[in-house]
Tab-separated table of C-alpha atoms in Angstrom:
chain	number	residue	atom	x	y	z
A	5	UNK	CA	0.000	0.000	0.000
A	6	UNK	CA	2.802	2.411	0.885
A	7	UNK	CA	4.547	1.674	-2.435
A	8	UNK	CA	1.437	2.498	-4.487
A	9	UNK	CA	0.700	5.572	-2.381
A	10	UNK	CA	4.243	6.901	-2.819
A	11	UNK	CA	4.162	6.466	-6.603
A	12	UNK	CA	0.819	8.267	-6.772
A	13	UNK	CA	2.162	11.128	-4.662
A	14	UNK	CA	5.220	11.366	-6.922
A	15	UNK	CA	2.933	11.531	-9.950
A	16	UNK	CA	1.121	14.488	-8.388
A	17	UNK	CA	4.401	16.279	-7.718
A	18	UNK	CA	6.240	15.519	-10.944
A	19	UNK	CA	3.988	16.885	-13.662
A	20	UNK	CA	6.158	19.973	-14.116
A	21	UNK	CA	9.208	17.759	-14.584
A	22	UNK	CA	7.927	16.530	-17.955
A	23	UNK	CA	5.955	19.392	-19.517
A	24	UNK	CA	6.610	18.456	-23.153
A	25	UNK	CA	5.048	15.707	-25.192
A	26	UNK	CA	8.565	14.559	-26.145
A	27	UNK	CA	9.031	12.869	-22.765
A	28	UNK	CA	7.535	9.384	-22.987
A	29	UNK	CA	9.240	7.469	-20.186
A	30	UNK	CA	9.808	9.138	-16.837
A	31	UNK	CA	12.445	7.911	-14.403
A	32	UNK	CA	11.311	7.531	-10.791
A	33	UNK	CA	14.248	6.970	-8.408
A	34	UNK	CA	13.593	4.391	-5.695
A	35	UNK	CA	15.097	6.822	-3.209
A	36	UNK	CA	12.213	9.254	-3.891
A	37	UNK	CA	9.743	6.449	-3.236
A	38	UNK	CA	11.650	5.351	-0.124
A	39	UNK	CA	11.502	8.830	1.449
A	40	UNK	CA	7.715	8.846	1.196
A	41	UNK	CA	7.262	5.244	2.348
A	42	UNK	CA	9.423	6.007	5.388
A	43	UNK	CA	7.240	9.032	6.172
A	44	UNK	CA	4.021	6.989	6.065
A	45	UNK	CA	5.332	4.343	8.463
A	46	UNK	CA	6.946	6.945	10.718
A	47	UNK	CA	3.652	8.790	11.201
A	48	UNK	CA	1.449	5.703	11.571
A	49	UNK	CA	3.877	4.378	14.170
A	50	UNK	CA	4.666	7.500	16.193
A	51	UNK	CA	0.993	8.513	16.481
A	52	UNK	CA	-0.863	5.215	16.612
A	53	UNK	CA	1.683	2.347	16.898
A	54	UNK	CA	-0.318	0.377	14.342
A	55	UNK	CA	0.663	-3.251	13.886
A	56	UNK	CA	1.394	-3.978	10.210
A	57	UNK	CA	1.577	-7.784	10.253
A	58	UNK	CA	0.174	-10.836	12.016
A	59	UNK	CA	3.385	-11.492	13.950
A	60	UNK	CA	4.100	-8.764	16.544
A	61	UNK	CA	7.384	-10.457	17.454
A	62	UNK	CA	8.669	-10.156	13.889
A	63	UNK	CA	7.289	-6.905	12.412
A	64	UNK	CA	7.864	-5.911	8.777
A	65	UNK	CA	11.262	-4.407	8.015
A	66	UNK	CA	9.685	-0.984	7.395
A	67	UNK	CA	8.179	-0.900	10.880
A	68	UNK	CA	11.557	-1.705	12.417
A	69	UNK	CA	13.243	1.023	10.354
A	70	UNK	CA	10.574	3.567	11.340
A	71	UNK	CA	10.801	2.642	15.043
A	72	UNK	CA	14.583	3.017	15.018
A	73	UNK	CA	14.272	6.467	13.487
A	74	UNK	CA	11.566	7.456	15.983
A	75	UNK	CA	13.764	6.309	18.877
A	76	UNK	CA	16.676	8.363	17.565
A	77	UNK	CA	14.451	11.423	17.068
A	78	UNK	CA	12.939	11.213	20.555
A	79	UNK	CA	16.366	10.772	22.131
A	80	UNK	CA	17.753	13.743	20.199
A	81	UNK	CA	14.834	16.071	20.981
A	82	UNK	CA	14.190	14.823	24.515
A	83	UNK	CA	10.463	14.660	23.777
A	84	UNK	CA	8.091	11.696	23.504
A	85	UNK	CA	5.341	13.845	21.992
A	86	UNK	CA	4.163	12.574	18.589
A	87	UNK	CA	4.916	14.978	15.772
A	88	UNK	CA	4.035	15.198	12.094
A	89	UNK	CA	6.914	14.429	9.738
A	90	UNK	CA	6.994	17.822	8.033
A	91	UNK	CA	7.012	19.598	11.403
A	92	UNK	CA	9.752	17.413	12.878
A	93	UNK	CA	12.646	18.696	10.730
A	94	UNK	CA	13.949	15.161	11.142
A	95	UNK	CA	16.225	15.323	8.085
A	96	UNK	CA	18.289	17.918	9.984
A	97	UNK	CA	17.724	16.874	13.594
A	98	UNK	CA	18.728	13.265	12.879
A	99	UNK	CA	20.574	13.649	9.582
A	100	UNK	CA	22.789	10.565	9.953
A	101	UNK	CA	19.979	8.328	11.208
A	102	UNK	CA	17.623	9.682	8.535
A	103	UNK	CA	20.030	8.925	5.678
A	104	UNK	CA	20.578	5.442	7.097
A	105	UNK	CA	16.819	4.880	7.349
A	106	UNK	CA	16.248	5.974	3.743
A	107	UNK	CA	19.047	3.694	2.503
A	108	UNK	CA	17.590	0.778	4.490
A	109	UNK	CA	14.168	1.524	3.014
A	110	UNK	CA	15.571	1.514	-0.531
A	111	UNK	CA	17.159	-1.863	0.181
A	112	UNK	CA	13.860	-3.234	1.512
A	113	UNK	CA	11.947	-1.944	-1.519
A	114	UNK	CA	14.436	-3.507	-3.908
A	115	UNK	CA	14.416	-6.904	-2.239
A	116	UNK	CA	10.802	-7.370	-1.288
A	117	UNK	CA	8.420	-4.831	-2.836
A	118	UNK	CA	9.342	-3.367	-6.224
A	119	UNK	CA	8.785	-6.486	-8.303
A	120	UNK	CA	5.545	-7.594	-6.606
A	121	UNK	CA	3.362	-5.109	-8.477
A	122	UNK	CA	4.533	-6.602	-11.771
A	123	UNK	CA	2.884	-9.930	-10.956
A	124	UNK	CA	-0.672	-10.617	-9.784
A	125	UNK	CA	-1.613	-14.127	-8.697
A	126	UNK	CA	1.588	-15.412	-10.276
A	127	UNK	CA	0.965	-13.797	-13.667
A	128	UNK	CA	3.033	-10.986	-15.142
A	129	UNK	CA	1.196	-7.696	-15.635
A	130	UNK	CA	2.342	-5.311	-18.331
A	131	UNK	CA	1.995	-1.551	-18.414
A	132	UNK	CA	2.324	-0.813	-14.695
A	133	UNK	CA	5.938	0.331	-14.804
A	134	UNK	CA	9.268	-0.889	-16.080
A	135	UNK	CA	11.687	-2.152	-13.467
A	136	UNK	CA	14.843	-4.233	-13.616
A	137	UNK	CA	15.222	-6.041	-10.293
A	138	UNK	CA	17.798	-4.410	-7.974
A	139	UNK	CA	17.911	-1.267	-10.147
A	140	UNK	CA	17.929	2.173	-8.503
A	141	UNK	CA	14.974	3.531	-10.527
A	142	UNK	CA	11.810	2.428	-12.210
A	143	UNK	CA	10.295	3.945	-15.361
A	144	UNK	CA	6.684	4.880	-16.060
A	145	UNK	CA	4.845	6.152	-19.071
A	146	UNK	CA	4.288	9.887	-18.933
A	147	UNK	CA	0.615	9.375	-19.746
A	148	UNK	CA	0.205	6.916	-16.863
A	149	UNK	CA	1.671	9.400	-14.398
A	150	UNK	CA	-0.628	12.137	-15.672
A	151	UNK	CA	-3.601	9.777	-15.325
A	152	UNK	CA	-2.567	9.037	-11.741
A	153	UNK	CA	-2.362	12.759	-11.072
A	154	UNK	CA	-5.779	13.541	-12.498
A	155	UNK	CA	-7.373	10.711	-10.508
A	156	UNK	CA	-5.229	11.031	-7.397
A	157	UNK	CA	-8.068	11.626	-4.913
A	158	UNK	CA	-9.848	8.446	-6.004
A	159	UNK	CA	-6.579	6.496	-5.948
A	160	UNK	CA	-5.612	7.765	-2.484
A	161	UNK	CA	-9.056	6.876	-1.122
A	162	UNK	CA	-8.795	3.376	-2.625
A	163	UNK	CA	-5.311	2.853	-1.189
A	164	UNK	CA	-6.342	4.071	2.269
A	165	UNK	CA	-9.425	1.855	2.187
A	166	UNK	CA	-7.383	-1.207	1.258
A	167	UNK	CA	-4.715	-0.361	3.849
A	168	UNK	CA	-7.430	-0.086	6.501
A	169	UNK	CA	-8.801	-3.487	5.513
A	170	UNK	CA	-5.337	-4.982	5.909
A	171	UNK	CA	-4.775	-3.337	9.304
A	172	UNK	CA	-8.099	-4.653	10.584
A	173	UNK	CA	-6.577	-8.146	10.449
A	174	UNK	CA	-3.826	-7.205	12.903
A	175	UNK	CA	-5.254	-4.417	15.104
A	176	UNK	CA	-8.152	-4.219	17.530
A	177	UNK	CA	-7.745	-0.468	17.672
A	178	UNK	CA	-10.925	1.549	16.948
A	179	UNK	CA	-11.276	4.150	14.176
A	180	UNK	CA	-8.628	2.567	11.951
A	181	UNK	CA	-9.860	4.220	8.775
A	182	UNK	CA	-9.646	7.620	10.435
A	183	UNK	CA	-6.135	6.895	11.687
A	184	UNK	CA	-4.946	5.903	8.219
A	185	UNK	CA	-6.647	8.898	6.609
A	186	UNK	CA	-5.480	11.433	9.189
A	187	UNK	CA	-1.857	10.891	8.164
A	188	UNK	CA	-2.665	12.646	4.869
A	189	UNK	CA	-3.719	15.787	6.702
A	190	UNK	CA	-1.363	18.619	7.545
A	191	UNK	CA	-1.594	17.932	11.255
A	192	UNK	CA	-3.267	15.524	13.620
A	193	UNK	CA	-5.560	17.814	15.550
A	194	UNK	CA	-6.027	17.113	19.249
A	195	UNK	CA	-8.764	19.058	20.988
A	196	UNK	CA	-8.188	20.996	24.246
A	197	UNK	CA	-9.156	18.974	27.312
A	198	UNK	CA	-9.845	21.878	29.663
A	199	UNK	CA	-13.604	21.405	29.425
A	200	UNK	CA	-13.264	18.097	31.317
A	201	UNK	CA	-11.430	19.607	34.307
A	202	UNK	CA	-14.565	20.575	36.267
A	203	UNK	CA	-15.948	17.037	35.988
A	204	UNK	CA	-12.681	15.369	37.026
A	205	UNK	CA	-12.284	17.820	39.908
A	206	UNK	CA	-15.792	17.029	41.161
A	207	UNK	CA	-14.558	13.603	42.257
A	208	UNK	CA	-10.953	14.637	42.900
A	209	UNK	CA	-11.051	18.069	44.602
A	210	UNK	CA	-7.650	17.486	46.236
A	211	UNK	CA	-6.097	17.201	42.738
A	212	UNK	CA	-4.312	13.926	43.429
A	213	UNK	CA	-2.175	12.645	40.563
A	214	UNK	CA	-3.774	9.450	39.245
A	215	UNK	CA	-0.369	8.094	38.242
A	216	UNK	CA	1.741	8.648	41.376
A	217	UNK	CA	-0.921	9.419	44.002
A	218	UNK	CA	0.719	12.633	45.209
A	219	UNK	CA	-1.038	16.031	45.435
A	220	UNK	CA	-0.531	18.225	42.381
A	221	UNK	CA	0.769	21.562	43.664
A	222	UNK	CA	2.203	24.728	42.090
A	223	UNK	CA	1.175	23.673	38.599
A	224	UNK	CA	-1.929	23.202	36.490
A	225	UNK	CA	-2.881	19.508	36.518
A	226	UNK	CA	-2.357	17.723	33.229
A	227	UNK	CA	-5.377	15.819	31.949
A	228	UNK	CA	-4.148	12.352	31.060
A	229	UNK	CA	-5.648	9.592	28.913
A	230	UNK	CA	-5.288	6.417	30.999
A	231	UNK	CA	-5.726	4.245	27.903
A	232	UNK	CA	-3.447	6.082	25.441
A	233	UNK	CA	-5.035	8.559	23.049
A	234	UNK	CA	-2.987	7.008	20.249
A	235	UNK	CA	-5.076	3.865	20.687
A	236	UNK	CA	-8.557	5.315	21.196
A	237	UNK	CA	-8.091	8.470	19.109
A	238	UNK	CA	-10.835	9.949	21.281
A	239	UNK	CA	-11.329	12.173	24.355
A	240	UNK	CA	-13.808	10.620	26.798
A	241	UNK	CA	-14.490	11.544	30.417
A	242	UNK	CA	-14.352	7.882	31.467
A	243	UNK	CA	-10.698	7.735	30.312
A	244	UNK	CA	-9.456	11.122	31.607
A	245	UNK	CA	-7.756	11.837	34.945
A	246	UNK	CA	-5.563	14.456	36.624
A	247	UNK	CA	-1.796	13.904	36.591
A	248	UNK	CA	1.417	15.806	37.213
A	249	UNK	CA	2.809	17.290	34.020
A	250	UNK	CA	5.979	15.220	34.507
A	251	UNK	CA	4.061	11.989	35.201
A	252	UNK	CA	1.936	12.548	32.128
A	253	UNK	CA	4.981	13.122	29.905
A	254	UNK	CA	6.911	10.124	31.187
A	255	UNK	CA	3.918	7.793	30.809
A	256	UNK	CA	3.811	8.383	27.028
A	257	UNK	CA	1.886	5.610	25.194
A	258	UNK	CA	2.400	2.871	27.792
A	259	UNK	CA	-0.561	0.508	28.172
A	260	UNK	CA	-1.847	0.793	31.773
A	261	UNK	CA	-1.567	-2.039	34.297
A	262	UNK	CA	-4.626	-3.925	35.508
A	263	UNK	CA	-4.294	-2.194	38.873
A	264	UNK	CA	-4.598	1.156	37.121
A	265	UNK	CA	-7.644	-0.089	35.201
A	266	UNK	CA	-9.294	-1.227	38.453
A	267	UNK	CA	-8.645	2.203	39.946
A	268	UNK	CA	-10.067	3.909	36.849
A	269	UNK	CA	-13.225	1.770	36.993
A	270	UNK	CA	-13.692	2.657	40.682
A	271	UNK	CA	-13.050	6.330	39.941
A	272	UNK	CA	-15.620	6.320	37.155
A	273	UNK	CA	-18.335	4.862	39.364
A	274	UNK	CA	-17.577	7.347	42.157
A	275	UNK	CA	-17.523	10.213	39.647
A	276	UNK	CA	-20.838	9.191	38.124
A	277	UNK	CA	-22.490	8.884	41.536
A	278	UNK	CA	-21.208	12.328	42.541
A	279	UNK	CA	-22.353	13.987	39.310
A	280	UNK	CA	-25.817	12.450	39.532
A	281	UNK	CA	-26.179	13.478	43.176
A	282	UNK	CA	-25.376	17.063	42.193
A	283	UNK	CA	-27.690	16.978	39.167
A	284	UNK	CA	-24.870	17.556	36.700
A	285	UNK	CA	-26.249	15.869	33.635
A	286	UNK	CA	-25.010	16.447	30.088
A	287	UNK	CA	-23.486	14.528	27.181
A	288	UNK	CA	-20.234	13.784	29.023
A	289	UNK	CA	-22.107	12.390	32.016
A	290	UNK	CA	-24.352	10.305	29.742
A	291	UNK	CA	-21.270	8.951	27.976
A	292	UNK	CA	-19.731	8.101	31.348
A	293	UNK	CA	-22.881	6.245	32.384
A	294	UNK	CA	-22.911	4.300	29.103
A	295	UNK	CA	-19.197	3.481	29.398
A	296	UNK	CA	-19.732	1.965	32.861
A	297	UNK	CA	-22.804	0.044	31.749
A	298	UNK	CA	-20.962	-1.284	28.675
A	299	UNK	CA	-17.722	-2.002	30.562
A	300	UNK	CA	-15.783	0.030	27.983
A	301	UNK	CA	-12.692	0.598	30.131
A	302	UNK	CA	-11.948	-3.111	30.435
A	303	UNK	CA	-12.970	-3.943	26.870
A	304	UNK	CA	-10.678	-1.316	25.370
A	305	UNK	CA	-7.865	-2.156	27.797
A	306	UNK	CA	-7.967	-5.830	26.802
A	307	UNK	CA	-8.185	-5.119	23.083
A	308	UNK	CA	-5.349	-2.579	23.070
A	309	UNK	CA	-3.019	-5.347	24.249
A	310	UNK	CA	-3.920	-7.560	21.305
């Protein structure tokens, strides 16, 4: 999917590179494809940690390459916060690691991807592109690239749909189609959580940190997703608690322990009882009630481990 998406994106970008009718075959360097493929896996991994194969112990080479680059970037910047590729300046921040990752991606594309699109169900398919195995470039008809460009929105939607179908085999994560599609947007927008503070405080007026248990003093409490946002891709009162800013940052995308889940379930019931006693009823309270009735905390906690 990443291979087809990268070629389509290159077609959109390259029209000006062959403005005359004289150009029939257009060279597409594998390095150009590799840079885009690396970006797709980097963003899907750093934001949502999506599993790309049936064997979590032996992930695809591209996932390993992306994770290594993410680790280097987070170590260099000192931040675990997910960031969009084009805002990361990663080519400069981790120039050596980036060049190594691109080279490794080119190698992976040569050995295990580039030739696959030339055969379907064991039969050779003509007219897709011309590629000599282990070569550094492939060649496409100018007209085919222009057709890809003019139909790019349909092609991107089809690729994202098929990629989502594939991911559904390996992930129990909700909203997969939205997670795949969101990577195409300029930024992954996360909404402010301040509106939940009054509800959380109703049950926790002492502002105790849910993660360490200590009182939060001399700082504004962070509002933390107990089950990571990168898994749920949603802000729900039943999953939000107060935490120290430092505790929240260090927790990152770690899946909570069962003890933490038990404490969250108890907190939710106490919070719901308090809100009902004080006649605070709105959408968030209704969602909290439904989450308890449907046992959503435990269901999502179990599935996010699978």
